[in-house]
Amino acid sequence: MRKNYRKWMVPVILIFAFFMQGCSAQELENRCFPMLAAVDYKDGQVEFFYGFPGLSQADNTDMEEAKVNAAKTTGDSFASCVRLYEEELSRKTDCNHLKVLVIGKDLLENQKQYDAMLSYLKDTELYPRNTYVCVTEDVDALLECEADLPEDMGTYLESYLQNHESDRQVELFNIGKLIDEKENRMKAVSLPYLEVEDGVILWENCYKLNKE
């Protein structure tokens, strides 16, 4: 009886293993890869948006045809906005390639929302720790510049920040360092402050984020 049971189980296990391998191969085609995340706080609501590359990293499929873009979402917290946004996407997000997190000045100045966002990022490990962080007065104005860029906004900002790091004589902050600084209760954090003038992105100042 036991021998027959083993004979029956072996092909079942093999079939199951083959099926799981097939799913893994197809999973890549069902994912989308945001390069940028943008969050702000306006009129008592958190606003959230992902920026995608022009081409899918999985198969070079045009992202407009793939229909992975979704409208900006609003909610009472960063966590709820992320969930709502991802529910609107036709593909599962893979944030391992995220390059930049853009934070609106108004959200940074709302201590409750800022602390909640960092706690969520720490607990979920949603984004890579080496994702750069920058600040802007008007997130929408910054994102509107993408149409005139040679690449997607996330990739462009990553290169832009790296190229100007030495000019500004500061060390770029990433998500991991920002979380660590909050945990260690450091007194000051200096983040790149991006402005838009006549459709051009400029980094002329840094935003000082003081901690008690």
mmCIF file of C-alpha atoms in Angstrom:
data_model
loop_
_atom_site.group_PDB
_atom_site.id
_atom_site.type_symbol
_atom_site.label_atom_id
_atom_site.label_comp_id
_atom_site.label_asym_id
_atom_site.label_seq_id
_atom_site.Cartn_x
_atom_site.Cartn_y
_atom_site.Cartn_z
ATOM 1 C CA MET A 1 0.000 0.000 0.000
ATOM 2 C CA ARG A 2 2.809 2.377 0.972
ATOM 3 C CA LYS A 3 4.684 1.543 -2.250
ATOM 4 C CA ASN A 4 1.627 2.398 -4.375
ATOM 5 C CA TYR A 5 1.206 5.627 -2.455
ATOM 6 C CA ARG A 6 4.781 6.625 -3.222
ATOM 7 C CA LYS A 7 4.349 5.792 -6.916
ATOM 8 C CA TRP A 8 1.291 8.029 -7.008
ATOM 9 C CA MET A 9 2.904 10.916 -5.137
ATOM 10 C CA VAL A 10 6.081 11.175 -7.250
ATOM 11 C CA PRO A 11 4.395 12.279 -10.506
ATOM 12 C CA VAL A 12 2.113 14.636 -8.581
ATOM 13 C CA ILE A 13 5.118 16.356 -6.989
ATOM 14 C CA LEU A 14 6.891 16.599 -10.345
ATOM 15 C CA ILE A 15 3.836 18.108 -12.013
ATOM 16 C CA PHE A 16 3.436 20.600 -9.164
ATOM 17 C CA ALA A 17 7.095 21.601 -9.380
ATOM 18 C CA PHE A 18 6.827 22.101 -13.144
ATOM 19 C CA PHE A 19 3.738 24.246 -12.689
ATOM 20 C CA MET A 20 5.443 26.444 -10.095
ATOM 21 C CA GLN A 21 8.414 26.988 -12.389
ATOM 22 C CA GLY A 22 6.069 28.032 -15.166
ATOM 23 C CA CYS A 23 4.398 30.560 -12.888
ATOM 24 C CA SER A 24 7.746 32.057 -11.940
ATOM 25 C CA ALA A 25 8.652 32.522 -15.589
ATOM 26 C CA GLN A 26 5.376 34.262 -16.297
ATOM 27 C CA GLU A 27 5.450 36.392 -13.168
ATOM 28 C CA LEU A 28 7.923 38.822 -14.704
ATOM 29 C CA GLU A 29 5.493 39.615 -17.507
ATOM 30 C CA ASN A 30 2.824 40.479 -14.957
ATOM 31 C CA ARG A 31 4.908 43.001 -13.046
ATOM 32 C CA CYS A 32 5.542 46.716 -13.485
ATOM 33 C CA PHE A 33 8.669 48.504 -12.349
ATOM 34 C CA PRO A 34 8.277 52.014 -10.916
ATOM 35 C CA MET A 35 11.400 54.153 -11.053
ATOM 36 C CA LEU A 36 10.044 56.963 -8.880
ATOM 37 C CA ALA A 37 7.584 57.396 -6.011
ATOM 38 C CA ALA A 38 6.168 60.827 -5.194
ATOM 39 C CA VAL A 39 4.220 61.772 -2.064
ATOM 40 C CA ASP A 40 2.804 65.068 -0.813
ATOM 41 C CA TYR A 41 0.222 66.468 1.603
ATOM 42 C CA LYS A 42 -2.437 68.832 0.274
ATOM 43 C CA ASP A 43 -5.745 70.022 1.729
ATOM 44 C CA GLY A 44 -5.614 67.522 4.573
ATOM 45 C CA GLN A 45 -4.929 64.543 2.317
ATOM 46 C CA VAL A 46 -1.835 62.575 1.382
ATOM 47 C CA GLU A 47 -1.206 62.361 -2.378
ATOM 48 C CA PHE A 48 0.766 59.529 -3.953
ATOM 49 C CA PHE A 49 2.039 58.620 -7.410
ATOM 50 C CA TYR A 50 4.455 56.201 -9.131
ATOM 51 C CA GLY A 51 6.554 57.119 -12.150
ATOM 52 C CA PHE A 52 7.276 54.380 -14.678
ATOM 53 C CA PRO A 53 9.889 54.055 -17.415
ATOM 54 C CA GLY A 54 8.896 54.463 -21.047
ATOM 55 C CA LEU A 55 9.658 50.809 -21.634
ATOM 56 C CA SER A 56 9.024 47.809 -19.428
ATOM 57 C CA GLN A 57 12.237 46.351 -18.048
ATOM 58 C CA ALA A 58 10.687 42.920 -18.332
ATOM 59 C CA ASP A 59 10.018 42.700 -22.037
ATOM 60 C CA ASN A 60 10.450 46.186 -23.588
ATOM 61 C CA THR A 61 6.685 46.471 -23.891
ATOM 62 C CA ASP A 62 5.455 50.027 -24.240
ATOM 63 C CA MET A 63 4.070 50.975 -20.836
ATOM 64 C CA GLU A 64 1.117 52.834 -22.294
ATOM 65 C CA GLU A 65 0.061 49.690 -24.107
ATOM 66 C CA ALA A 66 0.586 47.688 -20.922
ATOM 67 C CA LYS A 67 -1.766 50.141 -19.141
ATOM 68 C CA VAL A 68 0.106 50.100 -15.871
ATOM 69 C CA ASN A 69 -0.170 53.824 -15.213
ATOM 70 C CA ALA A 70 -2.782 54.948 -12.717
ATOM 71 C CA ALA A 71 -4.062 58.327 -11.627
ATOM 72 C CA LYS A 72 -2.643 59.943 -8.502
ATOM 73 C CA THR A 73 -4.338 58.638 -5.367
ATOM 74 C CA THR A 74 -5.291 60.498 -2.192
ATOM 75 C CA GLY A 75 -5.959 59.210 1.290
ATOM 76 C CA ASP A 76 -5.480 59.780 4.990
ATOM 77 C CA SER A 77 -2.012 58.201 5.103
ATOM 78 C CA PHE A 78 0.940 57.173 2.964
ATOM 79 C CA ALA A 79 0.170 53.499 3.571
ATOM 80 C CA SER A 80 -3.452 53.764 2.428
ATOM 81 C CA CYS A 81 -2.455 55.728 -0.689
ATOM 82 C CA VAL A 82 0.093 53.091 -1.716
ATOM 83 C CA ARG A 83 -2.474 50.326 -1.326
ATOM 84 C CA LEU A 84 -5.109 52.234 -3.284
ATOM 85 C CA TYR A 85 -2.673 53.090 -6.059
ATOM 86 C CA GLU A 86 -1.445 49.536 -6.476
ATOM 87 C CA GLU A 87 -5.029 48.262 -6.605
ATOM 88 C CA GLU A 88 -5.579 50.467 -9.667
ATOM 89 C CA LEU A 89 -2.632 49.021 -11.566
ATOM 90 C CA SER A 90 -3.102 46.184 -14.045
ATOM 91 C CA ARG A 91 0.208 44.632 -12.974
ATOM 92 C CA LYS A 92 1.864 43.837 -9.660
ATOM 93 C CA THR A 93 4.466 46.399 -8.651
ATOM 94 C CA ASP A 94 8.092 45.385 -8.261
ATOM 95 C CA CYS A 95 9.853 48.252 -6.490
ATOM 96 C CA ASN A 96 13.328 46.719 -6.466
ATOM 97 C CA HIS A 97 14.390 49.158 -9.212
ATOM 98 C CA LEU A 98 13.008 52.297 -7.535
ATOM 99 C CA LYS A 99 15.559 55.096 -7.815
ATOM 100 C CA VAL A 100 14.092 58.177 -6.138
ATOM 101 C CA LEU A 101 11.457 59.067 -3.550
ATOM 102 C CA VAL A 102 10.228 62.651 -4.018
ATOM 103 C CA ILE A 103 8.614 64.157 -0.908
ATOM 104 C CA GLY A 104 6.557 67.322 -0.980
ATOM 105 C CA LYS A 105 7.576 70.058 1.448
ATOM 106 C CA ASP A 106 4.098 70.133 2.997
ATOM 107 C CA LEU A 107 4.292 66.466 3.963
ATOM 108 C CA LEU A 108 7.733 66.919 5.520
ATOM 109 C CA GLU A 109 6.345 69.714 7.649
ATOM 110 C CA ASN A 110 3.514 67.524 8.910
ATOM 111 C CA GLN A 111 5.342 65.569 11.612
ATOM 112 C CA LYS A 112 2.568 63.004 12.071
ATOM 113 C CA GLN A 113 2.378 62.108 8.380
ATOM 114 C CA TYR A 114 6.152 62.125 7.952
ATOM 115 C CA ASP A 115 6.728 59.825 10.936
ATOM 116 C CA ALA A 116 3.958 57.477 9.776
ATOM 117 C CA MET A 117 5.491 57.254 6.302
ATOM 118 C CA LEU A 118 8.959 56.414 7.628
ATOM 119 C CA SER A 119 7.538 53.827 10.030
ATOM 120 C CA TYR A 120 5.641 52.193 7.180
ATOM 121 C CA LEU A 121 8.720 52.130 4.948
ATOM 122 C CA LYS A 122 10.780 50.610 7.741
ATOM 123 C CA ASP A 123 8.223 47.939 8.692
ATOM 124 C CA THR A 124 7.330 46.869 5.140
ATOM 125 C CA GLU A 125 10.726 47.346 3.446
ATOM 126 C CA LEU A 126 8.610 48.458 0.492
ATOM 127 C CA TYR A 127 11.480 50.273 -1.245
ATOM 128 C CA PRO A 128 15.218 49.568 -1.463
ATOM 129 C CA ARG A 129 17.201 51.286 1.282
ATOM 130 C CA ASN A 130 19.496 52.868 -1.322
ATOM 131 C CA THR A 131 16.620 54.791 -2.957
ATOM 132 C CA TYR A 132 17.528 58.493 -3.004
ATOM 133 C CA VAL A 133 15.278 61.032 -1.259
ATOM 134 C CA CYS A 134 14.679 64.626 -2.377
ATOM 135 C CA VAL A 135 12.217 67.425 -1.603
ATOM 136 C CA THR A 136 10.221 69.842 -3.720
ATOM 137 C CA GLU A 137 7.659 72.582 -3.157
ATOM 138 C CA ASP A 138 5.333 71.430 -5.932
ATOM 139 C CA VAL A 139 5.438 67.729 -6.818
ATOM 140 C CA ASP A 140 3.068 68.172 -9.761
ATOM 141 C CA ALA A 141 5.246 70.884 -11.327
ATOM 142 C CA LEU A 142 8.275 68.638 -11.016
ATOM 143 C CA LEU A 143 6.547 65.652 -12.613
ATOM 144 C CA GLU A 144 5.299 67.787 -15.501
ATOM 145 C CA CYS A 145 8.928 68.248 -16.596
ATOM 146 C CA GLU A 146 9.170 64.591 -17.557
ATOM 147 C CA ALA A 147 7.742 65.185 -21.033
ATOM 148 C CA ASP A 148 10.873 67.149 -21.957
ATOM 149 C CA LEU A 149 13.368 64.680 -20.478
ATOM 150 C CA PRO A 150 15.349 62.115 -22.488
ATOM 151 C CA GLU A 151 14.368 59.376 -19.998
ATOM 152 C CA ASP A 152 11.904 58.690 -17.230
ATOM 153 C CA MET A 153 11.892 61.054 -14.251
ATOM 154 C CA GLY A 154 13.225 58.511 -11.749
ATOM 155 C CA THR A 155 16.274 57.635 -13.836
ATOM 156 C CA TYR A 156 16.884 61.291 -14.674
ATOM 157 C CA LEU A 157 16.726 62.447 -11.050
ATOM 158 C CA GLU A 158 19.042 59.683 -9.893
ATOM 159 C CA SER A 159 21.727 60.798 -12.372
ATOM 160 C CA TYR A 160 21.036 64.478 -11.704
ATOM 161 C CA LEU A 161 21.482 64.114 -7.946
ATOM 162 C CA GLN A 162 24.626 62.029 -8.306
ATOM 163 C CA ASN A 163 26.167 64.498 -10.760
ATOM 164 C CA HIS A 164 25.521 67.481 -8.472
ATOM 165 C CA GLU A 165 26.341 65.859 -5.141
ATOM 166 C CA SER A 166 29.919 67.129 -5.066
ATOM 167 C CA ASP A 167 28.874 70.603 -6.285
ATOM 168 C CA ARG A 168 26.504 70.991 -3.338
ATOM 169 C CA GLN A 169 29.112 69.576 -0.940
ATOM 170 C CA VAL A 170 26.569 67.321 0.714
ATOM 171 C CA GLU A 171 26.106 63.596 1.023
ATOM 172 C CA LEU A 172 22.938 62.325 -0.598
ATOM 173 C CA PHE A 173 20.394 60.788 1.711
ATOM 174 C CA ASN A 174 18.649 57.545 0.856
ATOM 175 C CA ILE A 175 15.653 55.885 2.484
ATOM 176 C CA GLY A 176 17.789 53.611 4.631
ATOM 177 C CA LYS A 177 19.849 56.472 6.008
ATOM 178 C CA LEU A 178 16.747 58.592 6.581
ATOM 179 C CA ILE A 179 15.166 55.794 8.627
ATOM 180 C CA ASP A 180 18.397 55.263 10.572
ATOM 181 C CA GLU A 181 18.727 58.969 11.324
ATOM 182 C CA LYS A 182 15.181 59.043 12.672
ATOM 183 C CA GLU A 183 15.882 56.037 14.887
ATOM 184 C CA ASN A 184 19.091 57.625 16.164
ATOM 185 C CA ARG A 185 17.371 60.986 16.766
ATOM 186 C CA MET A 186 19.919 63.049 14.910
ATOM 187 C CA LYS A 187 19.395 66.803 15.102
ATOM 188 C CA ALA A 188 19.470 67.689 11.409
ATOM 189 C CA VAL A 189 18.978 66.093 8.014
ATOM 190 C CA SER A 190 19.835 67.913 4.782
ATOM 191 C CA LEU A 191 17.909 66.832 1.666
ATOM 192 C CA PRO A 192 18.204 68.074 -1.932
ATOM 193 C CA TYR A 193 15.544 70.711 -2.557
ATOM 194 C CA LEU A 194 14.445 70.695 -6.199
ATOM 195 C CA GLU A 195 12.734 73.641 -7.861
ATOM 196 C CA VAL A 196 11.300 74.168 -11.328
ATOM 197 C CA GLU A 197 12.001 77.379 -13.237
ATOM 198 C CA ASP A 198 10.750 77.761 -16.804
ATOM 199 C CA GLY A 199 10.411 74.009 -17.109
ATOM 200 C CA VAL A 200 13.959 73.350 -15.880
ATOM 201 C CA ILE A 201 14.738 71.319 -12.754
ATOM 202 C CA LEU A 202 17.193 73.082 -10.438
ATOM 203 C CA TRP A 203 18.919 72.097 -7.197
ATOM 204 C CA GLU A 204 20.222 75.287 -5.628
ATOM 205 C CA ASN A 205 19.366 74.718 -1.966
ATOM 206 C CA CYS A 206 18.993 71.953 0.587
ATOM 207 C CA TYR A 207 16.034 71.366 2.868
ATOM 208 C CA LYS A 208 17.036 71.179 6.511
ATOM 209 C CA LEU A 209 14.887 68.665 8.311
ATOM 210 C CA ASN A 210 15.417 69.235 12.022
ATOM 211 C CA LYS A 211 14.905 66.486 14.552
ATOM 212 C CA GLU A 212 14.398 66.886 18.261
#
